[in-house]
Coordinates of C-alpha atoms and ligand atoms in Angstrom, one line a residue:
M15 CA -8.7 35.8 65.8
E16 CA -11.1 34.0 63.5
N17 CA -10.4 36.7 60.9
I18 CA -6.6 36.0 61.1
V19 CA -7.1 32.2 60.7
S20 CA -9.4 32.7 57.7
K21 CA -6.9 35.1 56.0
T22 CA -4.0 32.6 56.7
Q23 CA -6.1 29.7 55.2
L24 CA -6.8 31.9 52.2
T25 CA -3.0 32.7 51.9
Y26 CA -2.1 29.0 52.1
K27 CA -4.8 28.1 49.5
T28 CA -3.5 30.8 47.1
L29 CA 0.0 29.6 47.6
A30 CA -1.0 26.0 47.0
I31 CA -2.9 26.9 43.8
S32 CA 0.0 29.0 42.5
L33 CA 2.5 26.3 43.2
T34 CA 0.3 23.7 41.5
F35 CA 0.0 26.0 38.6
L36 CA 3.7 26.6 38.5
F37 CA 4.5 22.9 38.8
S38 CA 2.0 21.9 36.1
S39 CA 3.2 24.7 33.8
V40 CA 6.8 23.5 34.2
V41 CA 5.8 19.8 33.7
M42 CA 3.5 20.8 30.8
A43 CA 6.3 22.9 29.2
K44 CA 8.4 19.8 28.9
P45 CA 7.4 17.3 26.1
N46 CA 6.5 13.7 27.0
V47 CA 9.1 11.2 25.7
T48 CA 8.7 7.5 26.0
I49 CA 11.8 5.2 25.9
V50 CA 11.0 1.8 24.3
A51 CA 13.8 -0.5 25.4
T52 CA 14.7 -3.6 23.4
G53 CA 18.1 -4.7 24.7
G54 CA 21.5 -4.5 23.0
T55 CA 24.8 -3.3 24.3
I56 CA 23.3 -0.1 25.6
A57 CA 21.7 -2.5 28.1
G58 CA 24.8 -4.6 28.3
A59 CA 26.9 -5.6 31.3
G60 CA 30.5 -6.7 31.5
A61 CA 32.4 -8.4 34.4
D62 CA 34.7 -5.5 34.7
A63 CA 34.7 -1.8 33.9
T64 CA 37.7 -2.4 31.5
N65 CA 35.5 -4.8 29.5
S66 CA 34.5 -2.5 26.6
A67 CA 34.0 -5.4 24.1
T68 CA 33.6 -8.5 26.3
Y69 CA 30.1 -8.4 27.9
S70 CA 26.6 -9.7 27.7
A71 CA 24.1 -7.6 25.8
A72 CA 20.5 -7.1 26.9
K73 CA 20.9 -7.3 30.7
V74 CA 20.0 -3.9 32.2
P75 CA 16.3 -2.9 32.4
V76 CA 14.9 0.3 31.0
D77 CA 14.4 2.0 34.4
T78 CA 18.0 1.5 35.3
L79 CA 19.0 3.0 32.0
I80 CA 16.8 6.0 32.6
N81 CA 17.9 6.4 36.3
A82 CA 21.6 6.3 35.2
V83 CA 21.0 9.6 33.3
P84 CA 18.8 11.7 35.7
Q85 CA 19.6 14.8 33.5
I86 CA 17.2 13.5 30.8
Q87 CA 14.3 14.6 33.1
N88 CA 15.4 18.2 32.5
L89 CA 14.8 17.6 28.8
A90 CA 11.4 15.9 28.9
N91 CA 8.9 14.0 31.1
V92 CA 10.5 10.6 30.4
N93 CA 9.0 7.2 31.0
G94 CA 10.2 3.8 29.9
V95 CA 8.7 0.6 28.6
Q96 CA 10.5 -2.7 28.2
A97 CA 9.4 -4.0 24.8
L98 CA 12.1 -6.7 24.5
Q99 CA 15.4 -7.6 26.2
I100 CA 17.3 -9.1 23.3
A101 CA 20.6 -8.8 21.5
S102 CA 19.6 -7.3 18.2
E103 CA 21.3 -10.0 15.9
S104 CA 18.5 -12.2 17.2
I105 CA 15.6 -9.9 16.1
S106 CA 13.4 -11.6 13.6
D107 CA 10.1 -10.5 12.0
K108 CA 8.2 -11.3 15.2
E109 CA 10.3 -9.0 17.3
L110 CA 10.5 -6.3 14.6
L111 CA 6.7 -6.2 14.3
T112 CA 6.4 -6.1 18.1
I113 CA 8.6 -3.0 18.2
A114 CA 6.8 -1.4 15.3
R115 CA 3.3 -2.0 16.8
Q116 CA 4.4 -0.7 20.2
V117 CA 5.9 2.5 18.7
N118 CA 2.8 2.8 16.6
E119 CA 0.5 2.7 19.6
L120 CA 2.6 5.3 21.4
V121 CA 2.7 7.9 18.6
K122 CA -1.1 7.7 18.4
K123 CA -1.4 8.9 22.0
D124 CA -2.0 12.7 22.4
D125 CA 0.2 12.7 25.5
V126 CA 3.3 11.2 23.8
N127 CA 5.4 13.8 21.9
G128 CA 8.3 11.7 20.9
V129 CA 9.7 8.2 21.2
V130 CA 13.2 6.9 21.7
I131 CA 14.0 3.2 21.0
T132 CA 17.1 1.8 22.7
H133 CA 18.4 -1.1 20.5
G134 CA 21.3 -3.3 19.8
T135 CA 23.6 -1.8 17.1
D136 CA 23.9 -4.9 15.0
T137 CA 20.4 -4.6 13.4
L138 CA 19.6 -1.1 14.6
E139 CA 19.6 0.1 10.9
E140 CA 17.0 -2.5 9.9
T141 CA 14.6 -1.6 12.7
A142 CA 15.0 2.1 12.1
F143 CA 14.5 1.7 8.4
F144 CA 11.4 -0.5 8.9
L145 CA 9.9 2.0 11.3
N146 CA 10.7 4.7 8.8
L147 CA 8.6 2.8 6.2
V148 CA 5.6 1.8 8.3
I149 CA 4.9 4.3 11.1
H150 CA 2.5 7.1 10.1
T151 CA 3.5 10.0 12.2
D152 CA 5.4 13.3 12.1
K153 CA 6.4 12.9 15.8
P154 CA 10.1 12.4 16.4
I155 CA 11.2 8.7 16.6
V156 CA 14.8 8.3 17.5
V157 CA 16.7 4.9 17.5
V158 CA 19.8 4.8 19.7
G159 CA 22.3 2.3 20.9
S160 CA 25.8 2.1 22.2
M161 CA 29.1 0.4 21.3
R162 CA 30.3 -0.1 24.9
P163 CA 28.3 -1.8 27.6
S164 CA 26.7 0.3 30.4
T165 CA 29.4 -1.0 32.9
A166 CA 32.4 0.1 30.9
I167 CA 34.8 3.0 31.5
S168 CA 33.6 5.8 29.2
A169 CA 30.4 3.9 28.3
D170 CA 28.9 5.8 25.3
G171 CA 25.3 4.7 26.2
P172 CA 24.4 7.4 28.7
L173 CA 25.4 10.3 26.5
N174 CA 23.8 8.7 23.5
L175 CA 20.6 8.3 25.5
Y176 CA 20.7 11.9 26.7
G177 CA 21.2 13.1 23.1
A178 CA 18.4 10.8 21.8
V179 CA 15.9 12.2 24.4
A180 CA 17.0 15.8 23.5
L181 CA 16.4 14.9 19.8
A182 CA 13.0 13.3 20.5
A183 CA 12.0 16.3 22.6
S184 CA 12.9 18.9 20.0
P185 CA 10.1 20.3 17.8
E186 CA 12.7 20.6 15.0
S187 CA 12.8 16.8 14.8
K188 CA 9.2 16.6 13.6
G189 CA 8.5 15.4 10.1
K190 CA 12.1 14.4 9.4
G191 CA 11.5 10.7 9.3
V192 CA 12.9 8.1 11.8
L193 CA 16.3 9.3 13.1
I194 CA 19.3 7.4 14.4
F195 CA 21.4 9.1 17.1
M196 CA 24.9 7.8 17.8
N197 CA 28.1 9.4 18.9
D198 CA 26.8 13.0 18.8
S199 CA 25.5 12.6 15.2
I200 CA 21.9 12.7 13.9
F201 CA 21.4 10.3 11.0
A202 CA 18.5 9.5 8.6
A203 CA 17.3 6.0 9.3
R204 CA 17.1 5.4 5.5
D205 CA 20.7 5.6 4.6
T206 CA 22.7 4.9 7.8
S207 CA 24.4 1.7 8.7
K208 CA 26.9 0.3 11.1
R209 CA 30.2 0.6 9.3
I210 CA 32.7 -0.2 12.0
N211 CA 32.0 -3.1 14.3
I212 CA 34.2 -2.2 17.3
H213 CA 34.3 1.6 17.5
T214 CA 32.1 4.2 19.2
N215 CA 32.2 6.0 15.8
A216 CA 30.5 3.0 14.3
F217 CA 27.6 4.5 12.3
G218 CA 27.7 6.5 9.2
S219 CA 26.0 7.3 5.9
Q220 CA 27.6 7.8 2.5
W221 CA 25.3 10.9 2.2
G222 CA 26.4 12.2 5.5
A223 CA 24.8 13.0 8.9
L224 CA 21.7 15.2 9.0
G225 CA 23.3 17.1 11.9
M226 CA 24.7 16.9 15.4
I227 CA 23.6 17.3 19.0
V228 CA 25.9 19.3 21.3
E229 CA 25.0 19.6 25.0
S230 CA 21.3 18.7 24.2
K231 CA 21.0 21.3 21.4
P232 CA 20.3 19.9 17.8
Y233 CA 22.2 21.5 14.9
W234 CA 20.6 20.6 11.5
F235 CA 22.5 20.8 8.2
R236 CA 20.4 18.8 5.7
E237 CA 17.2 16.9 5.3
G238 CA 16.4 13.6 3.4
V239 CA 14.4 13.7 0.1
K240 CA 12.9 10.2 0.1
R241 CA 9.4 9.1 1.2
N242 CA 9.0 8.0 4.8
T243 CA 6.6 7.8 7.8
S244 CA 3.4 9.8 7.1
K245 CA 4.2 9.9 3.3
S246 CA 4.7 6.1 3.1
E247 CA 2.3 3.8 1.3
F248 CA 3.2 1.1 3.8
N249 CA 1.5 1.0 7.2
I250 CA 2.0 -1.2 10.2
D251 CA -1.8 -1.1 10.8
Q252 CA -2.2 -3.1 7.5
I253 CA 0.4 -5.8 8.4
K254 CA -1.2 -8.8 10.1
G255 CA 0.4 -11.7 11.8
D256 CA 4.0 -11.9 13.0
S257 CA 6.0 -12.5 9.8
L258 CA 6.7 -10.7 6.5
P259 CA 7.1 -12.3 3.0
L260 CA 10.3 -14.4 3.1
V261 CA 13.2 -12.6 1.5
Q262 CA 16.8 -13.7 1.8
I263 CA 20.2 -12.3 0.9
T264 CA 23.1 -13.9 -1.0
Y265 CA 26.6 -12.5 -0.9
G266 CA 28.5 -12.2 -4.1
S267 CA 32.0 -13.4 -4.4
D268 CA 34.2 -15.4 -6.8
S269 CA 33.6 -19.1 -7.3
M270 CA 29.9 -19.1 -6.4
T271 CA 27.5 -22.0 -6.9
P272 CA 23.8 -22.2 -7.5
I273 CA 23.2 -24.4 -4.5
A274 CA 22.0 -21.7 -2.1
Y275 CA 19.7 -20.2 -4.7
D276 CA 18.0 -23.6 -5.5
A277 CA 17.6 -24.3 -1.8
Y278 CA 16.0 -20.9 -1.2
A279 CA 13.6 -21.6 -4.1
K280 CA 12.7 -25.0 -2.6
A281 CA 12.1 -23.3 0.8
G282 CA 9.6 -20.9 -0.6
V283 CA 11.7 -17.8 -0.5
K284 CA 9.8 -15.1 -2.4
A285 CA 12.7 -12.9 -3.4
I286 CA 16.5 -12.9 -3.2
V287 CA 18.6 -9.8 -2.6
H288 CA 21.9 -10.5 -4.4
A289 CA 24.7 -8.5 -2.7
G290 CA 26.7 -8.6 -5.8
T291 CA 30.2 -7.6 -6.5
G292 CA 30.9 -4.1 -7.8
N293 CA 27.7 -2.6 -9.2
G294 CA 25.6 -5.5 -8.1
S295 CA 27.1 -7.9 -10.7
V296 CA 25.9 -11.4 -11.3
P297 CA 28.5 -14.0 -12.4
N298 CA 27.8 -15.2 -16.0
Y299 CA 27.6 -18.8 -14.7
L300 CA 24.7 -17.9 -12.4
V301 CA 22.5 -15.9 -14.9
D302 CA 20.7 -19.1 -16.0
T303 CA 19.9 -20.0 -12.4
F304 CA 18.6 -16.5 -11.7
N305 CA 16.4 -16.5 -14.8
K306 CA 15.1 -20.0 -14.0
L307 CA 14.1 -18.7 -10.5
R308 CA 12.6 -15.5 -12.0
S309 CA 10.5 -17.5 -14.4
G310 CA 9.3 -19.5 -11.4
G311 CA 8.1 -16.3 -9.7
M312 CA 11.1 -15.5 -7.5
Q313 CA 12.0 -11.8 -7.5
I314 CA 15.6 -10.9 -8.1
I315 CA 16.9 -7.7 -6.5
R316 CA 20.4 -6.6 -7.3
S317 CA 22.1 -4.9 -4.4
S318 CA 25.9 -4.6 -3.9
R319 CA 28.4 -5.9 -1.4
V320 CA 30.2 -2.5 -1.9
A321 CA 29.2 -0.2 1.0
D322 CA 28.9 3.1 -1.0
G323 CA 27.6 4.1 -4.4
F324 CA 24.4 2.8 -5.9
V325 CA 23.4 0.0 -8.2
L326 CA 22.6 1.3 -11.7
R327 CA 19.8 -0.3 -13.7
N328 CA 20.7 -1.8 -17.1
A329 CA 24.4 -0.8 -16.8
E330 CA 26.5 -4.0 -16.6
Q331 CA 23.4 -6.2 -16.3
P332 CA 20.3 -6.2 -18.6
D333 CA 17.7 -5.7 -15.9
D334 CA 14.9 -4.9 -18.3
K335 CA 15.6 -8.0 -20.3
Y336 CA 15.8 -10.3 -17.3
D337 CA 13.0 -8.5 -15.3
W338 CA 15.2 -7.9 -12.4
V339 CA 15.0 -5.0 -9.8
V340 CA 17.9 -2.8 -8.6
A341 CA 18.2 -1.8 -5.0
H342 CA 19.5 1.7 -5.9
D343 CA 21.6 2.9 -2.9
L344 CA 20.0 0.6 -0.3
N345 CA 22.3 -1.9 1.3
P346 CA 21.3 -5.6 1.1
Q347 CA 19.8 -5.7 4.6
K348 CA 17.6 -2.7 3.9
A349 CA 16.7 -3.9 0.4
R350 CA 15.5 -7.1 2.1
L351 CA 13.1 -5.2 4.3
L352 CA 11.8 -3.0 1.5
T353 CA 11.3 -6.0 -0.8
A354 CA 9.4 -7.8 1.9
L355 CA 7.1 -4.8 2.4
A356 CA 6.7 -4.4 -1.4
L357 CA 5.6 -8.0 -1.6
T358 CA 2.8 -7.3 0.8
K359 CA 1.4 -5.1 -2.0
T360 CA 2.6 -6.3 -5.3
T361 CA 4.6 -8.8 -7.4
D362 CA 4.8 -6.4 -10.3
T363 CA 8.6 -5.7 -10.8
K364 CA 7.9 -2.2 -12.3
E365 CA 6.0 -1.3 -9.1
I366 CA 8.7 -2.8 -6.9
Q367 CA 11.4 -0.9 -8.8
R368 CA 9.3 2.3 -8.3
M369 CA 9.4 1.7 -4.6
F370 CA 13.2 1.4 -4.6
W371 CA 13.4 4.7 -6.4
E372 CA 11.1 6.5 -4.0
Y373 CA 12.0 5.1 -0.5
Ligands
DGL425 N1 24.9 -8.1 20.3 C1 24.9 -6.8 19.6 C2 23.5 -6.3 19.5 O1 22.7 -6.5 20.4 C3 25.8 -5.9 20.4 C4 26.1 -4.7 19.6 C5 25.5 -3.4 20.2 O2 24.4 -3.4 20.7 O3 26.3 -2.4 20.2 O4 23.2 -5.6 18.5

């Protein structure tokens, strides 16, 4: 009898060990992805399922977002952290640096293989670009949002989140810079912006998507050529405090006045990104104002209000003569962030211009 009992115990032990091994191998086979939630429409809630545009952003907590898409657990071992709960139009340097520092800590952990950031779409492009410039890692970082709140019929958030986790869990996403995933498309953080303000197909890049995700499988068609993440000279570890050098944007139009420029100078703004007409043009009646500010130390960065194309140096405006910088193909809001980071290192316009060519 004793012999039978000891054999049975041995069988149970063997079974327990093999099941543990099987479980751990399955769990180990799946990458570990952390979702950093910041708010936005993807966490939004409306009064009725028919409210696809009338809702409150930043209401639904990260665990609810994750539990709403149980299938993501098949893609990775997923956990969530609630970094912020904010509508992204209200993100300032303080929140941006909070997000960057939290992502930076996560990617340094050996047991984190990828990071997804859920974010409002209004300034999603700024956060993604900033992370692209200051986080030194080759691990996948994917920023995702939605255009409809979680409570709406055909909410786009759940499938966007599912695709973003699939992207962050894929080894092919390594070393490609920070990625934006929206509406089945994989975009480079650097050159992607919100181009339609009320459509699920909101995001795009004039240089095109990098690829697509279909049923959790990534299909890649191109890669970016600009410096980012591990190859960046900027590093969140070197940025202290909760603010960046103050850089503001002015919007070019007809009948402008120097009032805003003079007010910015008085307020201690270090650089102005001028979203000029056409190829970043400055009206002739403002050139003296610009040059007065430049001689006082203010940096002048010529970007454009025109969505596509890129600002040419010394084409319609004598940038060398006036010691101005051109933003190349970066839109004004991204040029603002790169200028702020540049000013943490230099006030030399040739160095700042190099940074606009390289990032
Ligand atoms: N309030 C906007 C934001 O948080 C909503 C837009 C969205 O997230 O899609 O960015």
